[in-house]
Amino acid sequence: MFENAPLPAAILNTEKLKLEMVNEHMLAMWDRSPGIINSPLLEFLPELVGQRYPLYLEDVIRTGKPIQEQAAKVLLTRSGRQESVFMDYSYTPLFGANGKPNALLIMATDVCEREINRLMVQQSRRDLRTLVMSAPIPMCIYTGKEFKVEAVNEHMLNIWQGNYSKPTQILNHVMTHGRPYKTTIGHIQYAFTPLGGDGDKINGVCVIASHT
């Protein structure tokens, strides 16, 4: 049941936070191999040093009370680069015969696309460009009547793989009507979101891609 769970999941022991069990979804989210089993948390995820999450795990062990959080920003090193990832997660204590926690169940969901869509509404154009370039999912921004590519990250470039074709008709539709639009091309789903400028006039489109 653990290995077939639909959500990323892992179990750490409480002695040295060693990884006892992990499913494929969690390995994929961490971008780690199964060889990390039996290794301490901060050995296979050293980027967590200085972040609050190891302290939260210690709190769960000490108090026996679970912790959960939505849209938590976590810095992870994946594919050789550090990325900001948004997660809904929970840390749940597993109790032994002595009534004390002897293991921790970690479950998490990557909610990057949801949070980036929310942040797009709140941030300035300058901040949005920074968000695009640091996002762990494929993103780009088109602006102006000619739909100039104002910002595009490496994840989107990898999807295009040199076979880029500007979706002028869709961009024009989104800019004209000011409503989001989704379409699937090949095995990639594209979500087009209108961006407002001065006076809330639509002057740009943000595109997020995801594999179907």
Tab-separated table of C-alpha atoms in Angstrom:
chain	number	residue	atom	x	y	z
A	1	MET	CA	0.000	0.000	0.000
A	2	PHE	CA	2.847	2.377	0.846
A	3	GLU	CA	4.677	1.833	-2.445
A	4	ASN	CA	1.449	2.216	-4.446
A	5	ALA	CA	0.280	5.339	-2.627
A	6	PRO	CA	-0.765	8.028	-5.146
A	7	LEU	CA	1.095	10.750	-3.194
A	8	PRO	CA	4.834	11.089	-2.516
A	9	ALA	CA	5.533	9.375	0.803
A	10	ALA	CA	8.523	8.437	2.952
A	11	ILE	CA	9.244	7.083	6.425
A	12	LEU	CA	12.150	8.260	8.585
A	13	ASN	CA	13.233	6.720	11.871
A	14	THR	CA	13.393	9.028	14.874
A	15	GLU	CA	16.928	8.156	15.966
A	16	LYS	CA	18.969	9.764	13.198
A	17	LEU	CA	16.212	10.643	10.708
A	18	LYS	CA	17.368	7.769	8.505
A	19	LEU	CA	15.198	6.956	5.503
A	20	GLU	CA	13.512	3.594	6.063
A	21	MET	CA	10.977	3.564	3.219
A	22	VAL	CA	10.212	5.780	0.235
A	23	ASN	CA	7.986	5.438	-2.817
A	24	GLU	CA	8.749	6.348	-6.418
A	25	HIS	CA	6.682	9.541	-6.298
A	26	MET	CA	8.787	10.957	-3.464
A	27	LEU	CA	12.051	9.912	-5.130
A	28	ALA	CA	10.926	11.702	-8.296
A	29	MET	CA	9.989	14.870	-6.384
A	30	TRP	CA	13.313	14.857	-4.536
A	31	ASP	CA	15.162	13.863	-7.750
A	32	ARG	CA	17.007	11.110	-5.859
A	33	SER	CA	17.691	7.406	-6.517
A	34	PRO	CA	16.609	4.428	-4.342
A	35	GLY	CA	20.210	4.233	-3.118
A	36	ILE	CA	19.432	6.892	-0.480
A	37	ILE	CA	17.503	4.357	1.642
A	38	ASN	CA	19.125	3.950	5.101
A	39	SER	CA	20.838	7.341	4.732
A	40	PRO	CA	20.184	10.268	7.129
A	41	LEU	CA	17.901	12.994	5.792
A	42	LEU	CA	20.515	15.745	5.729
A	43	GLU	CA	22.965	13.509	3.856
A	44	PHE	CA	20.717	12.924	0.856
A	45	LEU	CA	19.012	16.347	1.085
A	46	PRO	CA	21.838	18.620	2.330
A	47	GLU	CA	20.036	21.665	0.931
A	48	LEU	CA	17.608	21.389	3.880
A	49	VAL	CA	20.355	22.546	6.261
A	50	GLY	CA	19.335	26.016	7.433
A	51	GLN	CA	15.712	25.563	6.336
A	52	ARG	CA	12.990	25.107	8.970
A	53	TYR	CA	11.877	21.591	8.038
A	54	PRO	CA	14.455	19.522	10.014
A	55	LEU	CA	13.445	21.517	13.118
A	56	TYR	CA	9.793	20.719	12.449
A	57	LEU	CA	10.648	17.021	12.290
A	58	GLU	CA	12.402	17.276	15.653
A	59	ASP	CA	9.312	19.004	17.083
A	60	VAL	CA	7.086	16.132	15.914
A	61	ILE	CA	9.429	13.610	17.583
A	62	ARG	CA	9.534	15.642	20.812
A	63	THR	CA	5.813	16.418	21.114
A	64	GLY	CA	4.234	13.481	19.305
A	65	LYS	CA	1.986	15.935	17.478
A	66	PRO	CA	1.717	15.999	13.667
A	67	ILE	CA	2.540	19.063	11.590
A	68	GLN	CA	1.035	20.019	8.258
A	69	GLU	CA	1.402	23.053	6.040
A	70	GLN	CA	0.053	24.240	2.726
A	71	ALA	CA	1.987	26.001	-0.024
A	72	ALA	CA	5.276	25.733	1.867
A	73	LYS	CA	8.268	26.972	-0.091
A	74	VAL	CA	11.114	24.435	-0.083
A	75	LEU	CA	14.530	24.827	-1.709
A	76	LEU	CA	15.540	21.573	-3.405
A	77	THR	CA	18.517	20.727	-5.586
A	78	ARG	CA	17.236	18.915	-8.660
A	79	SER	CA	19.095	18.199	-11.898
A	80	GLY	CA	22.123	19.980	-10.445
A	81	ARG	CA	20.375	23.289	-9.751
A	82	GLN	CA	18.540	24.720	-6.758
A	83	GLU	CA	14.819	25.259	-7.276
A	84	SER	CA	12.009	26.793	-5.243
A	85	VAL	CA	9.250	24.209	-4.912
A	86	PHE	CA	5.824	24.787	-3.350
A	87	MET	CA	4.396	21.831	-1.402
A	88	ASP	CA	1.444	20.809	0.721
A	89	TYR	CA	2.965	18.412	3.245
A	90	SER	CA	2.405	16.596	6.523
A	91	TYR	CA	4.725	15.072	9.143
A	92	THR	CA	2.937	12.356	11.144
A	93	PRO	CA	4.483	10.482	14.108
A	94	LEU	CA	4.293	6.673	14.145
A	95	PHE	CA	4.252	5.307	17.701
A	96	GLY	CA	6.030	2.243	19.054
A	97	ALA	CA	5.032	-0.156	21.833
A	98	ASN	CA	6.362	2.287	24.435
A	99	GLY	CA	3.895	4.938	23.309
A	100	LYS	CA	6.627	7.186	21.928
A	101	PRO	CA	7.273	8.103	18.270
A	102	ASN	CA	9.769	5.749	16.646
A	103	ALA	CA	9.225	6.813	13.034
A	104	LEU	CA	7.834	9.704	10.992
A	105	LEU	CA	5.563	9.480	7.973
A	106	ILE	CA	6.175	12.252	5.451
A	107	MET	CA	3.604	12.911	2.739
A	108	ALA	CA	3.770	15.760	0.246
A	109	THR	CA	2.150	17.143	-2.889
A	110	ASP	CA	3.828	19.418	-5.409
A	111	VAL	CA	1.508	22.435	-5.803
A	112	CYS	CA	3.841	24.652	-7.818
A	113	GLU	CA	1.414	25.341	-10.651
A	114	ARG	CA	-1.391	26.294	-8.247
A	115	GLU	CA	0.807	28.665	-6.249
A	116	ILE	CA	2.479	30.245	-9.261
A	117	ASN	CA	-0.933	31.043	-10.720
A	118	ARG	CA	-1.872	32.696	-7.414
A	119	LEU	CA	1.382	34.648	-7.217
A	120	MET	CA	0.978	35.890	-10.787
A	121	VAL	CA	-2.041	37.898	-9.682
A	122	GLN	CA	-0.140	39.505	-6.807
A	123	GLN	CA	3.276	40.288	-8.228
A	124	SER	CA	4.597	43.111	-10.352
A	125	ARG	CA	5.871	42.451	-13.873
A	126	ARG	CA	9.474	42.657	-12.668
A	127	ASP	CA	8.854	40.158	-9.886
A	128	LEU	CA	6.969	37.915	-12.291
A	129	ARG	CA	9.976	37.683	-14.608
A	130	THR	CA	12.081	36.603	-11.632
A	131	LEU	CA	9.435	34.044	-10.706
A	132	VAL	CA	9.428	32.599	-14.234
A	133	MET	CA	13.189	32.194	-14.330
A	134	SER	CA	13.324	30.444	-10.937
A	135	ALA	CA	10.174	28.330	-11.305
A	136	PRO	CA	10.596	24.532	-11.266
A	137	ILE	CA	7.962	24.134	-13.999
A	138	PRO	CA	8.029	25.260	-17.667
A	139	MET	CA	6.945	28.903	-17.973
A	140	CYS	CA	7.223	31.852	-20.339
A	141	ILE	CA	5.742	35.347	-20.718
A	142	TYR	CA	4.599	37.007	-23.942
A	143	THR	CA	3.991	40.771	-24.064
A	144	GLY	CA	2.749	43.419	-26.481
A	145	LYS	CA	0.871	43.277	-29.753
A	146	GLU	CA	3.683	41.297	-31.360
A	147	PHE	CA	3.723	38.766	-28.478
A	148	LYS	CA	7.387	39.247	-27.704
A	149	VAL	CA	8.911	36.555	-25.471
A	150	GLU	CA	9.770	38.649	-22.405
A	151	ALA	CA	10.928	35.760	-20.215
A	152	VAL	CA	11.308	32.005	-20.698
A	153	ASN	CA	12.957	29.472	-18.402
A	154	GLU	CA	15.094	26.451	-19.227
A	155	HIS	CA	12.275	24.006	-18.495
A	156	MET	CA	10.156	25.531	-21.264
A	157	LEU	CA	13.107	25.635	-23.660
A	158	ASN	CA	13.654	21.928	-23.022
A	159	ILE	CA	10.042	21.233	-24.013
A	160	TRP	CA	10.366	23.300	-27.182
A	161	GLN	CA	13.677	21.561	-28.079
A	162	GLY	CA	14.286	23.900	-30.979
A	163	ASN	CA	10.844	23.190	-32.518
A	164	TYR	CA	9.310	26.431	-31.322
A	165	SER	CA	6.233	27.831	-33.013
A	166	LYS	CA	4.578	30.902	-31.521
A	167	PRO	CA	0.867	30.161	-30.810
A	168	THR	CA	-0.221	33.523	-32.217
A	169	GLN	CA	-3.907	32.635	-32.618
A	170	ILE	CA	-4.263	31.468	-29.009
A	171	LEU	CA	-2.291	34.417	-27.643
A	172	ASN	CA	-4.478	36.823	-29.574
A	173	HIS	CA	-7.614	35.128	-28.217
A	174	VAL	CA	-6.398	35.358	-24.596
A	175	MET	CA	-5.263	38.988	-24.978
A	176	THR	CA	-8.539	39.989	-26.647
A	177	HIS	CA	-10.948	38.261	-24.277
A	178	GLY	CA	-8.863	38.430	-21.086
A	179	ARG	CA	-9.738	34.886	-20.075
A	180	PRO	CA	-7.471	31.882	-19.352
A	181	TYR	CA	-7.245	29.181	-21.991
A	182	LYS	CA	-5.928	25.602	-21.937
A	183	THR	CA	-4.958	23.349	-24.817
A	184	THR	CA	-2.982	20.149	-25.358
A	185	ILE	CA	-0.359	19.857	-28.079
A	186	GLY	CA	1.174	16.415	-28.404
A	187	HIS	CA	1.620	15.191	-24.830
A	188	ILE	CA	2.014	18.699	-23.382
A	189	GLN	CA	-0.776	20.740	-21.809
A	190	TYR	CA	-0.406	24.520	-22.045
A	191	ALA	CA	-2.245	26.929	-19.726
A	192	PHE	CA	-2.453	30.552	-20.966
A	193	THR	CA	-3.178	33.236	-18.347
A	194	PRO	CA	-3.764	36.915	-19.264
A	195	LEU	CA	-1.633	39.505	-17.475
A	196	GLY	CA	-2.942	42.977	-16.659
A	197	GLY	CA	-0.966	46.185	-16.933
A	198	ASP	CA	-1.808	49.804	-16.170
A	199	GLY	CA	-5.521	50.215	-15.629
A	200	ASP	CA	-5.895	46.412	-15.707
A	201	LYS	CA	-5.584	46.443	-19.492
A	202	ILE	CA	-4.385	43.054	-20.737
A	203	ASN	CA	-0.872	43.468	-22.132
A	204	GLY	CA	0.704	40.059	-21.669
A	205	VAL	CA	0.168	36.321	-21.381
A	206	CYS	CA	1.882	33.865	-19.048
A	207	VAL	CA	2.133	30.271	-20.297
A	208	ILE	CA	2.668	27.230	-18.059
A	209	ALA	CA	3.323	23.803	-19.573
A	210	SER	CA	2.871	20.354	-18.040
A	211	HIS	CA	3.081	16.776	-19.286
A	212	THR	CA	-0.308	15.036	-19.666
